[in-house]
Amino acid sequence: MSAVVIGLALFAAILHATWNAFLRSGGDRLWTVTVMSLASTVVALPFVFIYPLPASGAWLYIVLSAILQVGYSVFLVSAYRYGELGQVYPIVRGTVPLLVTLGGSITTSNMLNPYQIAGIILVAGGIMSLALGKGRASASSILFALATGAIIAAYATVDSIGVRQTGQSGAYTAWVLVLYGTFLPAAFLALRRRLVVDFRAPDTWKALAGGLVAMIAYGVVVAAFALGPAGPITALRETSVVFAVLIGWLLLGETLTARRILACLIVAAGAILLGF
């Protein structure tokens, strides 16, 4: 990978941890993530008219990615209902390369190499450290976090294929964000019957800011996928677990213990090994 691709992946990691902090700090998190999706849609909408239409073969991936990201949002909100950022986020992100690696090995019948075996052990050990013992995450948050990670693994795979089918990362990103910002409010209305956005309320502007950060994070990683290999990019992005723990401590007042830091470093190291 080039220095540009590495820089994009790390920048996406920081942004991703940041917008999760916005979501975790919200009162009504389903409302927060829905308003966040509206912000990214408003920004992305003009670009669907600027860029040429994606190739016909890309539309299946665009729609599927948007649907998967709605599921991702709903499950992530549920995970944060029961756990802290520094607990839930590493489990979510560590699950992604673990499932991608195991799934790839099963579907291709390829033997795992020593780096991948070591990565699996490290990720599993780091997640178990967060899930067991004193100060552990609740069972509900762990289950929702694992499900969220599975959905992320699915849409990351879809995006890595779809952006190449499109031939233009900007067009692909814009259409996914616009559809996601349409599907998620529809899901909110189906669940709550009513969506109220008061632009005088501080929570609204905080959610909108989080949406902009999330949009930039997604656009950055899609651009990286267009320039480099998906596996190493996904792995480098998992360093966001370290940033999430620090953000949770600095901005959300979460407990920063040596055990939690070590667990997150182990998850990040394992994810990098899995990607490479």
Coordinates of C-alpha atoms in Angstrom, one line a residue:
M1 CA 0.0 0.0 0.0
S2 CA 1.1 3.5 -0.7
A3 CA 1.6 6.2 2.0
V4 CA -1.6 7.9 0.8
V5 CA -3.7 4.7 1.3
I6 CA -2.2 4.1 4.7
G7 CA -2.9 7.8 5.7
L8 CA -6.5 7.5 4.4
A9 CA -7.1 4.3 6.4
L10 CA -5.8 5.8 9.7
F11 CA -7.7 9.1 9.2
A12 CA -10.9 7.0 8.6
A13 CA -10.1 5.2 11.9
I14 CA -9.9 8.4 13.9
L15 CA -13.1 9.8 12.3
H16 CA -15.0 6.5 12.8
A17 CA -14.2 6.4 16.5
T18 CA -15.2 10.1 16.8
W19 CA -18.7 9.8 15.3
N20 CA -19.3 6.7 17.5
A21 CA -18.6 9.0 20.5
F22 CA -21.2 11.4 19.2
L23 CA -23.7 8.5 19.0
R24 CA -22.8 7.0 22.4
S25 CA -23.2 10.4 24.1
G26 CA -26.7 11.0 22.7
G27 CA -29.8 10.6 24.8
D28 CA -32.2 8.9 22.3
R29 CA -29.5 7.1 20.2
L30 CA -31.9 5.9 17.5
W31 CA -33.0 9.5 17.0
T32 CA -29.4 10.6 17.0
V33 CA -28.2 8.2 14.4
T34 CA -31.2 9.0 12.2
V35 CA -30.5 12.7 12.3
M36 CA -26.9 11.9 11.6
S37 CA -28.0 10.1 8.5
L38 CA -30.0 13.1 7.4
A39 CA -26.9 15.3 7.6
S40 CA -24.8 13.0 5.4
T41 CA -27.7 12.7 2.9
V42 CA -28.0 16.5 2.5
V43 CA -24.3 16.9 1.9
A44 CA -24.2 13.9 -0.5
L45 CA -27.3 14.7 -2.5
P46 CA -25.8 17.3 -4.8
F47 CA -23.0 14.9 -5.8
V48 CA -25.4 12.4 -7.3
F49 CA -26.1 15.0 -9.9
I50 CA -22.4 16.0 -10.4
Y51 CA -21.0 12.5 -10.9
P52 CA -22.1 10.3 -13.8
L53 CA -24.5 7.5 -12.9
P54 CA -22.8 4.3 -11.6
A55 CA -22.6 1.4 -14.0
S56 CA -25.6 -0.9 -14.0
G57 CA -23.6 -3.7 -12.3
A58 CA -23.0 -1.4 -9.3
W59 CA -26.6 -0.7 -8.3
L60 CA -27.1 -4.0 -6.5
Y61 CA -24.1 -3.3 -4.3
I62 CA -25.2 0.3 -3.7
V63 CA -28.7 -0.7 -2.5
L64 CA -27.4 -3.7 -0.5
S65 CA -24.8 -1.5 1.2
A66 CA -27.4 1.1 2.2
I67 CA -29.7 -1.6 3.6
L68 CA -26.9 -3.3 5.5
Q69 CA -25.9 0.1 7.0
V70 CA -29.4 0.6 8.3
G71 CA -29.2 -2.7 10.1
Y72 CA -25.7 -1.8 11.3
S73 CA -27.1 1.5 12.8
V74 CA -30.0 -0.2 14.6
F75 CA -27.8 -2.9 16.1
L76 CA -25.1 -0.4 17.1
V77 CA -27.7 1.7 18.9
S78 CA -28.8 -1.4 20.8
A79 CA -25.2 -2.2 21.8
Y80 CA -24.6 1.3 23.2
R81 CA -27.8 1.1 25.2
Y82 CA -26.1 -1.6 27.4
G83 CA -22.4 -0.9 27.1
E84 CA -19.7 1.9 27.1
L85 CA -17.9 3.1 24.0
G86 CA -14.6 1.6 25.3
Q87 CA -16.2 -1.8 25.7
V88 CA -18.7 -2.1 22.7
Y89 CA -16.5 -0.4 20.0
P90 CA -13.5 -2.8 20.3
I91 CA -15.8 -5.9 20.2
V92 CA -17.6 -4.5 17.1
R93 CA -14.5 -3.6 15.2
G94 CA -12.6 -6.7 16.2
T95 CA -15.3 -9.0 15.0
V96 CA -15.1 -7.6 11.5
P97 CA -11.7 -8.9 10.3
L98 CA -12.2 -12.1 12.4
L99 CA -15.3 -13.0 10.4
V100 CA -13.9 -11.8 7.1
T101 CA -10.9 -14.0 7.5
L102 CA -12.8 -17.1 8.7
G103 CA -15.4 -16.7 6.0
G104 CA -12.8 -16.3 3.3
S105 CA -11.0 -19.4 4.5
I106 CA -14.2 -21.5 4.5
T107 CA -15.5 -20.3 1.2
T108 CA -12.1 -20.7 -0.6
S109 CA -10.9 -23.8 1.3
N110 CA -7.6 -22.1 1.8
M111 CA -5.5 -22.9 4.9
L112 CA -5.0 -20.0 7.3
N113 CA -1.4 -18.8 7.4
P114 CA 0.5 -18.2 10.7
Y115 CA -0.2 -14.5 10.7
Q116 CA -3.9 -15.1 10.4
I117 CA -3.9 -17.8 13.1
A118 CA -2.1 -15.4 15.4
G119 CA -4.5 -12.6 14.5
I120 CA -7.5 -14.8 15.3
I121 CA -6.0 -15.7 18.7
L122 CA -5.3 -12.1 19.5
V123 CA -8.7 -10.7 18.5
A124 CA -10.5 -13.5 20.3
G125 CA -8.4 -13.0 23.4
G126 CA -8.9 -9.2 23.4
I127 CA -12.7 -9.5 23.0
M128 CA -12.8 -12.2 25.8
S129 CA -10.9 -9.8 28.0
L130 CA -13.5 -7.1 27.5
A131 CA -16.3 -9.6 27.9
L132 CA -15.1 -11.4 31.1
G133 CA -13.9 -10.5 34.5
K134 CA -14.3 -7.4 36.6
G135 CA -15.7 -4.4 34.7
R136 CA -16.8 -6.6 31.8
A137 CA -19.4 -5.6 29.3
S138 CA -23.0 -6.9 29.8
A139 CA -24.2 -9.9 27.9
S140 CA -26.7 -7.9 25.9
S141 CA -24.1 -5.3 24.7
I142 CA -21.7 -8.2 23.7
L143 CA -24.4 -9.9 21.6
F144 CA -25.5 -6.7 19.9
A145 CA -21.9 -5.8 19.3
L146 CA -21.1 -9.1 17.7
A147 CA -24.1 -8.8 15.5
T148 CA -23.1 -5.3 14.5
G149 CA -19.6 -6.5 13.6
A150 CA -21.1 -9.2 11.4
I151 CA -23.1 -6.6 9.5
I152 CA -20.1 -4.4 9.1
A153 CA -18.1 -7.3 7.7
A154 CA -20.9 -7.8 5.1
Y155 CA -21.2 -4.2 4.0
A156 CA -17.4 -3.8 3.9
T157 CA -17.2 -6.7 1.5
V158 CA -20.0 -5.3 -0.6
D159 CA -18.3 -1.9 -0.7
S160 CA -15.0 -3.2 -1.7
I161 CA -16.6 -5.0 -4.7
G162 CA -19.2 -2.3 -5.5
V163 CA -16.7 0.7 -5.7
R164 CA -14.7 -1.2 -8.4
Q165 CA -17.9 -2.0 -10.3
T166 CA -18.8 1.7 -10.2
G167 CA -15.4 2.9 -11.4
Q168 CA -15.9 6.2 -9.4
S169 CA -15.6 6.1 -5.6
G170 CA -17.4 9.5 -5.3
A171 CA -20.5 8.4 -7.2
Y172 CA -20.6 5.2 -5.2
T173 CA -20.3 6.9 -1.9
A174 CA -22.9 9.6 -2.7
W175 CA -25.6 7.1 -3.8
V176 CA -25.0 4.8 -0.8
L177 CA -25.3 7.8 1.6
V178 CA -28.4 9.2 -0.1
L179 CA -30.2 5.8 0.0
Y180 CA -29.0 5.1 3.6
G181 CA -30.4 8.6 4.6
T182 CA -33.7 7.6 3.0
F183 CA -34.0 4.1 4.4
L184 CA -33.0 4.8 8.0
P185 CA -35.6 7.6 8.6
A186 CA -38.2 5.3 7.0
A187 CA -37.2 2.6 9.5
F188 CA -37.4 5.2 12.4
L189 CA -40.9 6.2 11.3
A190 CA -42.0 2.6 11.1
L191 CA -40.8 2.0 14.7
R192 CA -41.7 5.4 16.3
R193 CA -44.4 6.7 14.0
R194 CA -43.0 10.2 14.1
L195 CA -39.6 12.0 13.6
V196 CA -39.2 15.5 15.2
V197 CA -36.1 17.5 14.4
D198 CA -35.9 20.8 16.4
F199 CA -33.1 23.0 14.9
R200 CA -33.1 25.1 18.0
A201 CA -32.0 22.2 20.2
P202 CA -28.3 21.6 20.9
D203 CA -28.8 17.8 20.5
T204 CA -29.9 18.4 16.9
W205 CA -26.7 20.2 16.0
K206 CA -24.6 17.7 17.8
A207 CA -26.2 14.9 15.9
L208 CA -25.8 16.8 12.6
A209 CA -22.1 17.3 13.3
G210 CA -21.7 13.6 14.1
G211 CA -23.4 12.9 10.7
L212 CA -20.9 15.0 8.9
V213 CA -18.0 13.3 10.6
A214 CA -19.5 9.9 9.8
M215 CA -20.0 10.8 6.1
I216 CA -16.4 12.0 5.8
A217 CA -15.2 8.8 7.5
Y218 CA -17.1 6.6 5.1
G219 CA -16.0 8.6 2.0
V220 CA -12.4 8.4 3.1
V221 CA -12.4 4.6 3.5
V222 CA -14.2 4.1 0.2
A223 CA -11.6 6.3 -1.5
A224 CA -8.9 4.1 0.1
F225 CA -10.7 0.9 -1.2
A226 CA -10.5 2.4 -4.7
L227 CA -6.7 2.9 -4.4
G228 CA -5.6 -0.2 -2.5
P229 CA -6.3 -3.7 -1.3
A230 CA -9.4 -4.2 0.9
G231 CA -7.8 -6.5 3.5
P232 CA -4.9 -4.3 4.7
I233 CA -7.1 -1.2 4.5
T234 CA -9.8 -2.8 6.7
A235 CA -7.1 -4.0 9.1
L236 CA -5.6 -0.5 9.5
R237 CA -9.0 1.0 10.1
E238 CA -9.4 -1.3 13.1
T239 CA -6.8 0.8 14.9
S240 CA -9.8 2.9 15.7
V241 CA -10.4 0.8 18.7
V242 CA -7.5 2.5 20.5
F243 CA -8.8 5.9 19.5
A244 CA -12.3 5.0 20.8
V245 CA -11.0 4.0 24.2
L246 CA -9.1 7.3 24.5
I247 CA -12.1 9.4 23.3
G248 CA -14.4 7.5 25.7
W249 CA -12.0 8.5 28.6
L250 CA -11.4 12.1 27.5
L251 CA -14.8 13.1 26.4
L252 CA -17.3 10.7 27.9
G253 CA -15.8 10.2 31.3
E254 CA -15.5 6.4 30.9
T255 CA -13.1 4.4 33.0
L256 CA -9.6 4.0 31.6
T257 CA -8.0 0.9 33.1
A258 CA -4.8 -0.8 32.1
R259 CA -6.8 -3.9 31.3
R260 CA -9.1 -2.1 28.9
I261 CA -6.1 -0.4 27.2
L262 CA -4.3 -3.7 26.8
A263 CA -7.4 -5.5 25.5
C264 CA -7.9 -2.9 22.8
L265 CA -4.2 -3.0 21.8
I266 CA -4.5 -6.8 21.5
V267 CA -7.6 -6.5 19.4
A268 CA -6.0 -3.8 17.1
A269 CA -2.8 -6.0 16.7
G270 CA -4.8 -9.0 15.9
A271 CA -6.9 -7.1 13.4
I272 CA -3.8 -5.8 11.6
L273 CA -2.4 -9.4 11.4
L274 CA -5.6 -10.6 10.0
G275 CA -5.6 -8.0 7.3
F276 CA -2.1 -8.6 6.2

